[in-house]
Short mmCIF file of C-alpha atoms and ligand atoms in Angstrom, two decimals:
data_model
loop_
_atom_site.label_atom_id
_atom_site.label_comp_id
_atom_site.label_asym_id
_atom_site.label_seq_id
_atom_site.Cartn_x
_atom_site.Cartn_y
_atom_site.Cartn_z
CA UNK U 227 -28.98 194.86 -33.00
CA UNK U 228 -30.70 197.17 -30.63
CA UNK U 229 -33.46 199.14 -32.30
CA UNK U 230 -35.19 201.99 -30.56
CA UNK U 231 -36.89 204.87 -32.17
CA UNK U 232 -39.64 207.37 -31.76
CA UNK U 233 -41.84 207.57 -34.78
CA UNK U 234 -43.70 210.59 -33.44
CA UNK U 235 -42.52 212.93 -30.78
CA UNK U 236 -44.03 216.05 -29.26
CA UNK U 237 -41.36 218.66 -29.83
CA UNK U 238 -40.95 219.96 -26.30
CA UNK U 239 -41.80 217.00 -24.08
CA UNK U 240 -39.04 216.34 -21.56
CA UNK U 241 -40.81 213.17 -20.54
CA UNK U 242 -40.58 211.82 -24.05
CA UNK U 243 -36.89 212.58 -24.15
CA UNK U 244 -36.33 210.87 -20.82
CA UNK U 245 -38.22 207.81 -21.99
CA UNK U 246 -36.12 207.75 -25.14
CA UNK U 247 -32.92 207.76 -23.09
CA UNK U 248 -34.36 205.14 -20.80
CA UNK U 249 -35.28 202.91 -23.74
CA UNK U 250 -31.82 203.25 -25.20
CA UNK U 251 -30.21 202.37 -21.86
CA UNK U 252 -32.48 199.37 -21.56
CA UNK U 253 -31.33 198.20 -24.98
CA UNK U 254 -27.68 198.69 -24.17
CA UNK U 255 -27.82 197.09 -20.73
CA UNK U 256 -29.89 194.13 -21.76
CA UNK U 257 -27.48 193.31 -24.58
CA UNK U 258 -30.31 191.67 -26.45
CA UNK U 259 -32.18 192.48 -29.56
CA UNK U 260 -35.23 194.54 -28.68
CA UNK U 261 -37.62 194.01 -31.50
CA UNK U 262 -40.37 196.04 -29.99
CA UNK U 263 -40.14 199.79 -30.06
CA UNK U 264 -41.89 202.71 -28.50
CA UNK U 265 -43.67 204.17 -31.47
CA UNK U 266 -45.07 207.19 -29.72
CA UNK U 267 -45.56 208.76 -26.36
CA UNK U 268 -48.04 211.58 -26.59
CA UNK U 269 -49.41 213.77 -23.86
CA UNK U 270 -53.20 213.51 -23.84
CA UNK U 271 -55.79 215.66 -22.13
CA UNK U 272 -55.68 213.71 -18.88
CA UNK U 273 -52.31 211.97 -18.99
CA UNK U 274 -50.13 210.18 -21.47
CA UNK U 275 -50.49 207.69 -24.33
CA UNK U 276 -47.72 205.19 -24.97
CA UNK U 277 -47.68 202.94 -28.03
CA UNK U 278 -45.43 199.90 -28.38
CA UNK U 279 -44.89 197.93 -31.59
CA UNK U 280 -43.37 194.52 -32.23
CA UNK U 281 -42.89 191.90 -34.89
CA UNK U 282 -44.28 188.37 -34.66
CA UNK U 283 -42.23 185.54 -36.15
CA UNK U 284 -42.43 181.72 -35.78
CA UNK U 285 -39.06 181.69 -33.94
CA UNK U 286 -40.69 183.43 -30.99
CA UNK U 287 -43.19 180.66 -30.30
CA UNK U 288 -43.25 179.89 -26.57
CA UNK U 289 -41.16 182.90 -25.57
CA UNK U 290 -42.07 185.87 -23.38
CA UNK U 291 -40.75 189.21 -24.46
CA UNK U 292 -40.50 191.95 -21.83
CA UNK U 293 -41.35 195.43 -23.14
CA UNK U 294 -40.62 198.31 -20.80
CA UNK U 295 -42.34 201.63 -20.49
CA UNK U 296 -42.03 204.47 -18.01
CA UNK U 297 -44.88 205.51 -15.75
CA UNK U 298 -44.60 209.04 -14.34
CA UNK U 299 -45.83 210.05 -10.89
CA UNK U 300 -49.47 210.99 -10.45
CA UNK U 301 -51.08 208.31 -12.61
CA UNK U 302 -54.37 206.97 -11.22
CA UNK U 303 -55.45 204.56 -13.95
CA UNK U 304 -53.86 202.51 -16.72
CA UNK U 305 -55.77 201.23 -19.75
CA UNK U 306 -53.99 198.68 -21.95
CA UNK U 307 -54.95 197.26 -25.33
CA UNK U 308 -52.95 194.56 -27.13
CA UNK U 309 -53.79 194.45 -30.83
CA UNK U 310 -52.47 191.43 -32.73
CA UNK U 311 -53.57 189.39 -35.77
CA UNK U 312 -55.15 186.75 -33.50
CA UNK U 313 -55.49 183.01 -33.32
CA UNK U 314 -57.45 182.80 -36.59
CA UNK U 315 -54.41 184.15 -38.42
CA UNK U 316 -52.05 181.85 -36.58
CA UNK U 317 -50.77 184.37 -34.01
CA UNK U 318 -52.05 184.28 -30.44
CA UNK U 319 -50.31 186.59 -27.97
CA UNK U 320 -50.92 187.29 -24.29
CA UNK U 321 -50.18 190.38 -22.18
CA UNK U 322 -48.75 189.96 -18.68
CA UNK U 323 -48.11 193.02 -16.57
CA UNK U 324 -45.34 193.71 -14.05
CA UNK U 325 -45.05 196.94 -12.09
CA UNK U 326 -41.67 197.96 -10.61
CA UNK U 327 -42.36 195.80 -7.54
CA UNK U 328 -44.73 192.95 -8.36
CA UNK U 329 -46.65 190.92 -10.88
CA UNK U 330 -50.12 192.40 -11.63
CA UNK U 331 -51.74 189.66 -13.76
CA UNK U 332 -52.18 188.23 -17.23
CA UNK U 333 -54.99 186.96 -19.41
CA UNK U 334 -56.80 189.76 -21.29
CA UNK U 335 -55.91 191.74 -24.38
CA UNK U 336 -57.96 194.77 -23.23
CA UNK U 337 -57.84 195.72 -19.58
CA UNK U 338 -57.76 198.52 -17.05
CA UNK U 339 -56.30 198.82 -13.60
CA UNK U 340 -56.29 201.51 -10.97
CA UNK U 341 -55.77 202.05 -7.28
CA UNK U 342 -59.16 200.55 -6.46
CA UNK U 343 -60.23 198.30 -9.32
CA UNK U 344 -58.89 196.21 -12.18
CA UNK U 345 -60.14 193.97 -14.97
CA UNK U 346 -60.57 190.37 -13.81
CA UNK U 347 -57.14 188.75 -13.84
CA UNK U 348 -55.24 191.92 -12.90
CA UNK U 349 -54.61 193.28 -9.42
CA UNK U 350 -55.81 196.72 -8.40
CA UNK U 351 -53.35 198.85 -6.48
CA UNK U 352 -51.17 201.93 -6.76
CA UNK U 353 -49.94 202.82 -10.23
CA UNK U 354 -46.46 203.36 -8.88
CA UNK U 355 -44.07 205.50 -10.90
CA UNK U 356 -41.09 203.80 -12.49
CA UNK U 357 -40.42 201.13 -15.06
CA UNK U 358 -43.32 198.82 -15.86
CA UNK U 359 -43.12 195.85 -18.20
CA UNK U 360 -45.58 194.14 -20.49
CA UNK U 361 -44.73 190.47 -20.98
CA UNK U 362 -45.78 189.59 -24.52
CA UNK U 363 -46.37 185.85 -24.52
CA UNK U 364 -46.06 184.17 -27.91
CA UNK U 365 -48.50 181.43 -26.98
CA UNK U 366 -49.10 180.34 -30.53
CA UNK U 367 -47.34 181.31 -33.78
CA UNK U 368 -48.06 179.10 -36.79
CA UNK U 369 -44.98 177.92 -38.78
CA UNK U 370 -45.42 180.34 -41.67
CA UNK U 371 -47.07 183.18 -39.74
CA UNK U 372 -45.61 186.67 -39.74
CA UNK U 373 -47.19 189.83 -38.45
CA UNK U 374 -47.02 192.75 -36.08
CA UNK U 375 -48.58 193.69 -32.80
CA UNK U 376 -49.31 196.99 -31.10
CA UNK U 377 -49.80 197.72 -27.43
CA UNK U 378 -51.65 200.94 -26.66
CA UNK U 379 -51.29 202.15 -23.08
CA UNK U 380 -53.23 205.09 -21.74
CA UNK U 381 -51.92 206.50 -18.46
CA UNK U 382 -54.59 208.69 -16.91
CA UNK U 383 -54.33 211.14 -14.05
CA UNK U 384 -58.04 210.59 -13.44
CA UNK U 385 -59.47 207.66 -11.55
CA UNK U 386 -62.98 207.92 -12.99
CA UNK U 387 -62.85 207.33 -16.71
CA UNK U 388 -65.83 206.63 -18.95
CA UNK U 389 -65.43 202.95 -18.20
CA UNK U 390 -69.05 202.36 -17.34
CA UNK U 391 -71.05 201.16 -20.26
CA UNK U 392 -74.24 202.46 -21.78
CA UNK U 393 -76.69 199.70 -20.94
CA UNK U 394 -79.56 201.22 -22.88
CA UNK U 395 -79.18 204.03 -25.42
CA UNK U 396 -82.83 205.09 -25.22
CA UNK U 397 -84.03 208.10 -23.27
CA UNK U 398 -86.69 207.23 -20.72
CA UNK U 399 -87.70 206.67 -17.12
CA UNK U 400 -85.35 204.28 -15.30
CA UNK U 401 -86.04 202.65 -11.93
CA UNK U 402 -83.42 202.18 -9.28
CA UNK U 403 -82.29 202.18 -5.69
CA UNK U 404 -79.75 204.79 -4.65
CA UNK U 405 -78.74 203.41 -1.26
CA UNK U 406 -77.61 199.85 -0.43
CA UNK U 407 -74.97 197.96 1.54
CA UNK U 408 -73.00 194.74 1.22
CA UNK U 409 -71.14 192.59 3.71
CA UNK U 410 -67.96 194.49 2.84
CA UNK U 411 -69.36 196.86 5.47
CA UNK U 412 -72.40 196.07 7.60
CA UNK U 413 -74.89 194.02 5.58
CA UNK U 414 -75.51 190.72 7.33
CA UNK U 415 -77.26 187.55 6.28
CA UNK U 416 -77.43 183.86 7.15
CA UNK U 417 -74.55 181.61 6.17
CA UNK U 418 -75.09 178.12 4.75
CA UNK U 419 -75.30 176.76 8.28
CA UNK U 420 -77.45 179.62 9.58
CA UNK U 421 -74.79 181.78 11.23
CA UNK U 422 -75.10 185.56 11.02
CA UNK U 423 -72.29 186.60 8.66
CA UNK U 424 -71.32 189.52 6.40
CA UNK U 425 -73.32 189.18 3.19
CA UNK U 426 -71.46 188.54 -0.07
CA UNK U 427 -72.02 191.47 -2.46
CA UNK U 428 -73.42 189.09 -5.08
CA UNK U 429 -76.44 188.46 -2.85
CA UNK U 430 -77.35 192.15 -2.92
CA UNK U 431 -76.87 192.38 -6.69
CA UNK U 432 -79.00 189.28 -7.27
CA UNK U 433 -81.72 190.66 -5.01
CA UNK U 434 -81.71 193.96 -6.90
CA UNK U 435 -81.76 192.21 -10.29
CA UNK U 436 -84.69 190.06 -9.17
CA UNK U 437 -86.58 193.33 -8.56
CA UNK U 438 -85.84 194.23 -12.20
CA UNK U 439 -84.12 197.46 -11.18
CA UNK U 440 -82.47 199.41 -14.00
CA UNK U 441 -79.80 200.81 -11.68
CA UNK U 442 -78.39 200.24 -8.22
CA UNK U 443 -76.03 202.48 -6.29
CA UNK U 444 -73.99 200.41 -3.86
CA UNK U 445 -73.09 202.77 -1.03
CA UNK U 446 -71.01 200.96 1.54
CA UNK U 447 -69.80 203.01 4.50
CA UNK U 448 -66.54 204.93 4.06
CA UNK U 449 -64.83 202.42 1.77
CA UNK U 450 -63.79 202.10 -1.83
CA UNK U 451 -63.55 198.32 -1.36
CA UNK U 452 -66.79 197.75 -3.27
CA UNK U 453 -65.64 199.28 -6.55
CA UNK U 454 -63.61 196.33 -7.81
CA UNK U 455 -66.54 194.03 -7.10
CA UNK U 456 -68.90 196.29 -9.05
CA UNK U 457 -66.55 196.46 -12.00
CA UNK U 458 -66.38 192.67 -12.28
CA UNK U 459 -70.13 192.28 -11.77
CA UNK U 460 -71.22 194.93 -14.29
CA UNK U 461 -70.35 192.56 -17.15
CA UNK U 462 -72.85 190.01 -15.85
CA UNK U 463 -75.55 192.48 -14.86
CA UNK U 464 -75.86 193.93 -18.33
CA UNK U 465 -79.39 195.24 -17.73
CA UNK U 466 -78.76 196.79 -14.31
CA UNK U 467 -76.39 199.72 -14.07
CA UNK U 468 -74.12 199.55 -11.03
CA UNK U 469 -73.33 203.05 -9.77
CA UNK U 470 -70.15 203.56 -7.78
CA UNK U 471 -71.12 205.10 -4.46
CA UNK U 472 -70.19 205.47 -0.84
CA UNK U 473 -72.22 206.42 2.20
CA UNK U 474 -69.89 208.88 3.84
CA UNK U 475 -70.61 208.15 7.46
CA UNK U 476 -69.52 210.99 9.72
CA UNK U 477 -70.02 211.46 13.43
CA UNK U 478 -72.92 213.86 12.78
CA UNK U 479 -74.64 212.55 9.70
CA UNK U 480 -74.55 210.30 6.65
CA UNK U 481 -74.27 211.47 3.04
CA UNK U 482 -74.33 209.36 -0.09
CA UNK U 483 -71.85 210.25 -2.80
CA UNK U 484 -72.55 208.79 -6.24
CA UNK U 485 -70.31 208.68 -9.28
CA UNK U 486 -66.70 208.55 -8.17
CA UNK U 487 -64.14 206.03 -7.01
CA UNK U 488 -61.93 208.80 -5.65
CA UNK U 489 -61.01 209.39 -2.04
CA UNK U 490 -63.70 211.01 0.09
CA UNK U 491 -62.78 212.04 3.59
CA UNK U 492 -65.22 210.93 6.31
CA UNK U 493 -63.22 212.72 9.05
CA UNK U 494 -65.58 215.68 9.02
CA UNK U 495 -65.51 218.12 11.95
CA UNK U 496 -67.09 221.42 12.96
CA UNK U 497 -63.87 223.21 12.11
CA UNK U 498 -61.04 222.26 9.82
CA UNK U 499 -62.39 219.79 7.24
CA UNK U 500 -66.14 220.44 7.35
CA UNK U 501 -69.14 218.83 5.66
CA UNK U 502 -68.95 221.65 3.11
CA UNK U 503 -65.37 220.64 2.32
CA UNK U 504 -66.56 217.05 1.84
CA UNK U 505 -69.19 218.25 -0.63
CA UNK U 506 -66.56 220.29 -2.50
CA UNK U 507 -64.29 217.24 -2.59
CA UNK U 508 -67.09 215.16 -4.13
CA UNK U 509 -67.94 217.84 -6.69
CA UNK U 510 -64.32 218.16 -7.79
CA UNK U 511 -64.63 214.46 -8.67
CA UNK U 512 -67.86 215.20 -10.63
CA UNK U 513 -69.93 213.24 -8.12
CA UNK U 514 -73.27 214.09 -6.51
CA UNK U 515 -73.98 214.26 -2.79
CA UNK U 516 -77.19 213.45 -0.96
CA UNK U 517 -77.98 213.82 2.75
CA UNK U 518 -79.44 210.54 4.01
CA UNK U 519 -82.23 209.86 6.52
CA UNK U 520 -81.85 213.40 7.83
CA UNK U 521 -84.90 213.03 10.02
CA UNK U 522 -83.53 210.24 12.19
CA UNK U 523 -82.89 211.31 15.77
CA UNK U 524 -79.44 212.49 16.56
CA UNK U 525 -78.90 210.55 19.74
CA UNK U 526 -77.29 207.42 21.15
CA UNK U 527 -79.72 205.00 19.51
CA UNK U 528 -78.14 205.61 16.15
CA UNK U 529 -75.06 207.75 16.60
CA UNK U 530 -74.51 210.07 13.69
CA UNK U 531 -77.66 209.04 11.83
CA UNK U 532 -79.44 212.40 11.94
CA UNK U 533 -77.81 215.35 10.20
CA UNK U 534 -76.08 217.42 12.90
CA UNK U 535 -73.67 219.64 10.98
CA UNK U 536 -75.16 223.03 11.78
CA UNK U 537 -72.77 224.93 9.51
CA UNK U 538 -73.91 223.04 6.38
CA UNK U 539 -74.11 225.08 3.20
CA UNK U 540 -77.13 223.39 1.63
CA UNK U 541 -76.46 225.01 -1.74
CA UNK U 542 -73.75 222.33 -2.04
CA UNK U 543 -76.24 219.48 -1.48
CA UNK U 544 -77.49 217.90 -4.71
CA UNK U 545 -80.15 215.61 -3.23
CA UNK U 546 -81.94 214.75 0.00
CA UNK U 547 -83.14 211.27 0.87
CA UNK U 548 -86.76 211.99 1.68
CA UNK U 549 -87.74 208.33 1.99
CA UNK U 550 -85.44 205.74 3.56
CA UNK U 551 -86.41 202.09 3.43
CA UNK U 552 -84.45 200.92 6.45
CA UNK U 553 -87.15 200.77 8.99
CA UNK U 554 -88.37 197.84 10.95
CA UNK U 555 -92.06 198.24 11.54
CA UNK U 556 -92.91 198.88 15.16
CA UNK U 557 -89.46 200.06 16.25
CA UNK U 558 -88.15 203.55 16.78
CA UNK U 559 -86.74 203.27 13.26
CA UNK U 560 -90.26 203.50 11.94
CA UNK U 561 -90.69 206.81 10.23
CA UNK U 562 -93.78 206.90 8.10
CA UNK U 563 -92.62 207.10 4.48
CA UNK U 564 -91.86 210.67 3.60
CA UNK U 565 -90.58 211.79 6.97
CA UNK U 566 -87.73 213.48 5.16
CA UNK U 567 -90.10 215.83 3.35
CA UNK U 568 -90.12 218.62 6.00
CA UNK U 569 -86.29 218.69 6.07
CA UNK U 570 -86.27 218.79 2.26
CA UNK U 571 -88.90 221.53 2.08
CA UNK U 572 -86.90 223.66 4.51
CA UNK U 573 -84.25 223.83 1.77
CA UNK U 574 -86.80 224.46 -1.00
CA UNK U 575 -88.20 227.34 1.06
CA UNK U 576 -84.71 228.92 1.01
CA UNK U 577 -84.77 228.90 -2.80
CA UNK U 578 -82.51 225.84 -3.13
CA UNK U 579 -83.32 222.90 -5.36
CA UNK U 580 -81.99 219.65 -3.87
CA UNK U 581 -83.62 216.70 -5.60
CA UNK U 582 -85.83 214.52 -3.42
CA UNK U 583 -84.81 210.87 -3.72
CA UNK U 584 -85.48 207.54 -2.04
CA UNK U 585 -83.04 204.93 -0.77
CA UNK U 586 -83.73 201.37 0.31
CA UNK U 587 -80.68 201.34 2.61
CA UNK U 588 -80.74 197.56 2.29
CA UNK U 589 -78.59 195.78 4.88
CA UNK U 590 -79.84 192.22 4.38
CA UNK U 591 -79.04 191.62 0.72
CA UNK U 592 -82.67 191.01 -0.03
CA UNK U 593 -83.21 188.28 2.54
CA UNK U 594 -86.89 188.17 3.23
CA UNK U 595 -87.27 189.15 6.86
CA UNK U 596 -90.78 189.77 8.09
CA UNK U 597 -90.03 193.16 9.62
CA UNK U 598 -87.58 194.46 7.10
CA UNK U 599 -87.96 196.24 3.86
CA UNK U 600 -85.79 195.26 0.93
CA UNK U 601 -83.75 196.50 -1.96
CA UNK U 602 -85.82 198.71 -4.25
CA UNK U 603 -88.10 199.87 -1.42
CA UNK U 604 -88.46 202.71 -2.18
CA UNK U 605 -87.65 202.99 -5.87
CA UNK U 606 -86.40 206.26 -7.35
CA UNK U 607 -87.50 206.67 -10.97
CA UNK U 608 -85.23 208.96 -13.00
CA UNK U 609 -85.67 210.38 -16.50
CA UNK U 610 -82.30 209.97 -18.25
CA UNK U 611 -81.06 210.41 -21.83
CA UNK U 612 -79.70 206.85 -21.68
CA UNK U 613 -79.00 204.20 -19.07
CA UNK U 614 -75.44 205.06 -18.06
CA UNK U 615 -73.87 206.39 -14.88
CA UNK U 616 -73.36 209.97 -16.15
CA UNK U 617 -76.89 210.13 -17.57
CA UNK U 618 -78.60 208.85 -14.40
CA UNK U 619 -76.62 211.33 -12.31
CA UNK U 620 -77.55 214.16 -14.70
CA UNK U 621 -81.22 213.17 -14.36
CA UNK U 622 -80.98 213.22 -10.56
CA UNK U 623 -79.22 216.59 -10.55
CA UNK U 624 -81.91 218.01 -12.84
CA UNK U 625 -84.66 216.81 -10.48
CA UNK U 626 -86.19 214.67 -13.22
CA UNK U 627 -87.27 212.07 -10.69
CA UNK U 628 -90.10 210.73 -8.59
CA UNK U 629 -90.13 208.20 -5.75
CA UNK U 630 -92.31 205.09 -5.64
CA UNK U 631 -92.62 204.16 -1.97
CA UNK U 632 -94.01 200.73 -2.82
CA UNK U 633 -91.10 199.66 -4.99
CA UNK U 634 -90.32 199.00 -8.64
CA UNK U 635 -93.80 197.59 -9.31
CA UNK U 636 -95.37 200.58 -7.57
CA UNK U 637 -97.38 203.38 -9.10
CA UNK U 638 -95.74 206.00 -11.34
CA UNK U 639 -96.73 209.65 -11.05
CA UNK U 640 -95.79 212.19 -13.69
CA UNK U 641 -96.09 215.95 -13.17
CA UNK U 642 -95.84 218.28 -16.14
CA UNK U 643 -96.68 221.85 -17.07
CA UNK U 644 -96.64 222.26 -20.84
CA UNK U 645 -93.23 221.02 -21.94
CA UNK U 646 -91.77 221.27 -18.42
CA UNK U 647 -91.40 218.16 -16.31
CA UNK U 648 -90.62 217.81 -12.63
CA UNK U 649 -87.28 219.42 -11.86
CA UNK U 650 -87.74 222.07 -14.57
CA UNK U 651 -88.46 225.75 -14.09
CA UNK U 652 -91.28 227.76 -15.60
CA UNK U 653 -91.86 231.50 -15.62
CA UNK U 654 -95.39 232.75 -14.89
CA UNK U 655 -96.22 236.41 -14.45
CA UNK U 656 -98.77 237.54 -11.90
CA UNK U 657 -102.30 236.82 -13.06
CA UNK U 658 -101.29 234.12 -15.53
CA UNK U 659 -103.08 230.79 -15.16
CA UNK U 660 -100.63 227.92 -15.25
CA UNK U 661 -101.79 224.42 -16.21
CA UNK U 662 -100.37 221.45 -14.29
CA UNK U 663 -101.02 217.89 -15.37
CA UNK U 664 -100.78 214.85 -13.10
CA UNK U 665 -100.73 211.44 -14.77
CA UNK U 666 -100.83 208.16 -12.84
CA UNK U 667 -102.40 204.70 -12.70
CA UNK U 668 -105.58 203.72 -10.92
CA UNK U 669 -105.07 202.54 -7.33
CA UNK U 670 -108.14 201.63 -5.26
CA UNK U 671 -108.95 204.37 -2.78
CA UNK U 672 -105.85 206.40 -3.64
CA UNK U 673 -105.95 210.17 -3.84
CA UNK U 674 -103.94 212.65 -5.87
CA UNK U 675 -102.60 215.83 -4.30
CA UNK U 676 -101.03 218.88 -5.88
CA UNK U 677 -98.98 220.91 -3.40
CA UNK U 678 -97.85 224.50 -3.78
CA UNK U 679 -95.00 225.33 -1.38
CA UNK U 680 -95.89 222.14 0.52
CA UNK U 681 -99.60 222.96 0.93
CA UNK U 682 -102.19 220.87 -0.91
CA UNK U 683 -104.47 222.85 -3.19
CA UNK U 684 -108.21 222.68 -2.49
CA UNK U 685 -110.64 221.20 -4.93
CA UNK U 686 -108.27 219.35 -7.22
CA UNK U 687 -110.54 218.08 -10.02
CA UNK U 688 -111.41 214.39 -10.08
CA UNK U 689 -108.95 212.55 -12.34
CA UNK U 690 -110.23 211.30 -15.67
CA UNK U 691 -109.55 207.77 -16.85
CA UNK U 692 -108.35 207.10 -20.37
CA UNK U 693 -106.30 204.44 -22.15
CA UNK U 694 -103.06 205.69 -20.51
CA UNK U 695 -104.39 205.72 -16.93
CA UNK U 696 -105.65 208.56 -14.79
CA UNK U 697 -105.11 212.19 -15.68
CA UNK U 698 -105.84 215.28 -13.69
CA UNK U 699 -105.43 218.84 -14.95
CA UNK U 700 -105.44 221.90 -12.76
CA UNK U 701 -105.13 225.59 -13.52
CA UNK U 702 -103.23 227.51 -10.90
CA UNK U 703 -103.25 231.33 -10.81
CA UNK U 704 -99.71 232.67 -10.53
CA UNK U 705 -98.92 235.62 -8.32
CA UNK U 706 -95.63 236.17 -10.12
CA UNK U 707 -93.62 235.06 -7.07
CA UNK U 708 -91.34 232.09 -6.46
CA UNK U 709 -93.05 228.75 -5.71
CA UNK U 710 -92.47 225.03 -5.90
CA UNK U 711 -95.28 222.80 -7.08
CA UNK U 712 -95.16 219.05 -6.54
CA UNK U 713 -97.54 216.09 -6.59
CA UNK U 714 -98.32 213.12 -4.35
CA UNK U 715 -100.40 209.97 -4.55
CA UNK U 716 -101.57 208.82 -1.11
CA UNK U 717 -103.51 205.79 0.10
CA UNK U 718 -106.73 205.70 2.10
CA UNK U 719 -104.77 206.32 5.33
CA UNK U 720 -103.01 209.29 3.80
CA UNK U 721 -99.66 207.46 3.55
CA UNK U 722 -97.52 208.17 0.56
CA UNK U 723 -97.58 205.85 -2.44
CA UNK U 724 -95.60 208.07 -4.82
CA UNK U 725 -94.29 211.64 -4.78
CA UNK U 726 -92.69 213.80 -7.43
CA UNK U 727 -90.02 216.42 -7.44
CA UNK U 728 -91.33 219.94 -7.93
CA UNK U 729 -91.76 222.08 -10.98
CA UNK U 730 -90.16 225.37 -9.96
CA UNK U 731 -92.10 228.54 -10.72
CA UNK U 732 -90.24 231.86 -11.16
CA UNK U 733 -87.23 230.30 -9.42
CA UNK U 734 -84.71 232.40 -11.27
CA UNK U 735 -86.09 235.65 -9.92
ZN1 ZN B 41 -76.91 205.81 6.97
ZN1 ZN B 42 -76.99 203.25 4.65
#
């Protein structure tokens, strides 16, 4: 007997009706008993939910039952969950997956797959429209066992689901590197026999983990090829958040995009698809954009490294890399740390608020080379409501961040004004005295600076030591106008150790 029935049906869904007809045809054509049924197909906010049911009996032991379901056009990601009584109750089932053209894998009861990534045993690739099949394998059914299974399939039109885990639910300051490369693009390291070869991504991740980073954005050039690797690795690196990123490498500048696996077009030009269009594309995917190493020369030594898009709308830029770690001491690549500050402050002076960040730009997967900095140098420290990809990106967007030039074990620097922290705005009428507090740790010979609109204030009081470290409080007389106020810790040579994002004064006016 062929049994096919919708238990629940949205009243006006043509797709549901078409699936119903399809299921019936499948039953008739196959000429076999179809014990599984589509229980429901319900349109959800971002796609479609399909639920399949089946009965488990001892006669099915060793068989594979093919359950079909229809995938419409425009699906970017598929999440599948097989719920069955389990081995403990004498019923162990497996879920194989076949798309209309090929086998996609088998071996998990909960899995996801998309154009660019997939859970371990499954193959990433296009979610092609048509008839897909789940192969229910009755690997073990005890002689007296009887039960039911359910397969829940979520077909999403969005590539970026909330698939990244919360690694730490606590709000706090988290340390990370926002710019790194693997051998999937141009990171090189020594092979077992000493040859110069593309570096396996695991070497970078291990190097970052050894620095005890809380998060790492892997930003290979113009490729989504890294995302599957990150998805597999996130399970192992359960204390270090892996942020999906790309360094969009155009002919006139590099921009990091964090937080999407979607397509980002690197074919930027002066007319047609411009840098501003790229930024819009990233924002439509809920990602952030940062202009990288803007201060590098725009010439033949590093084609496209400086930012040369003169028609850039900087109001679309979320962050600017003010410190880049990729510099070999003594070469033309050697900007003193902080060389990106003038470029950044040009935007602040316009009334914009791009967050200042650091990026190690690691290309050696942490191999210790005498002239080369490593992953986590510099470290960007972000205040986030939890350790998750959305929360870290929110913290960056809000400007709740400071940069430790000397890495994850470097010196923190906190700037506050009352309840406001760096990145926040305060209102101060003319004549009002505004208190700023700088809190840091003692570093021999180091000096604190408080800068208003990029200019250090005179006679900053000597910091006071207490159980928490060094604290310095300063009262600044407001003139009622718009200003940005930020803090730095510098060494005896005046080189940056740490710098904060600004507190914005009267910015809304
Ligand atoms: Zn670059
Ligand atoms: Zn880079």
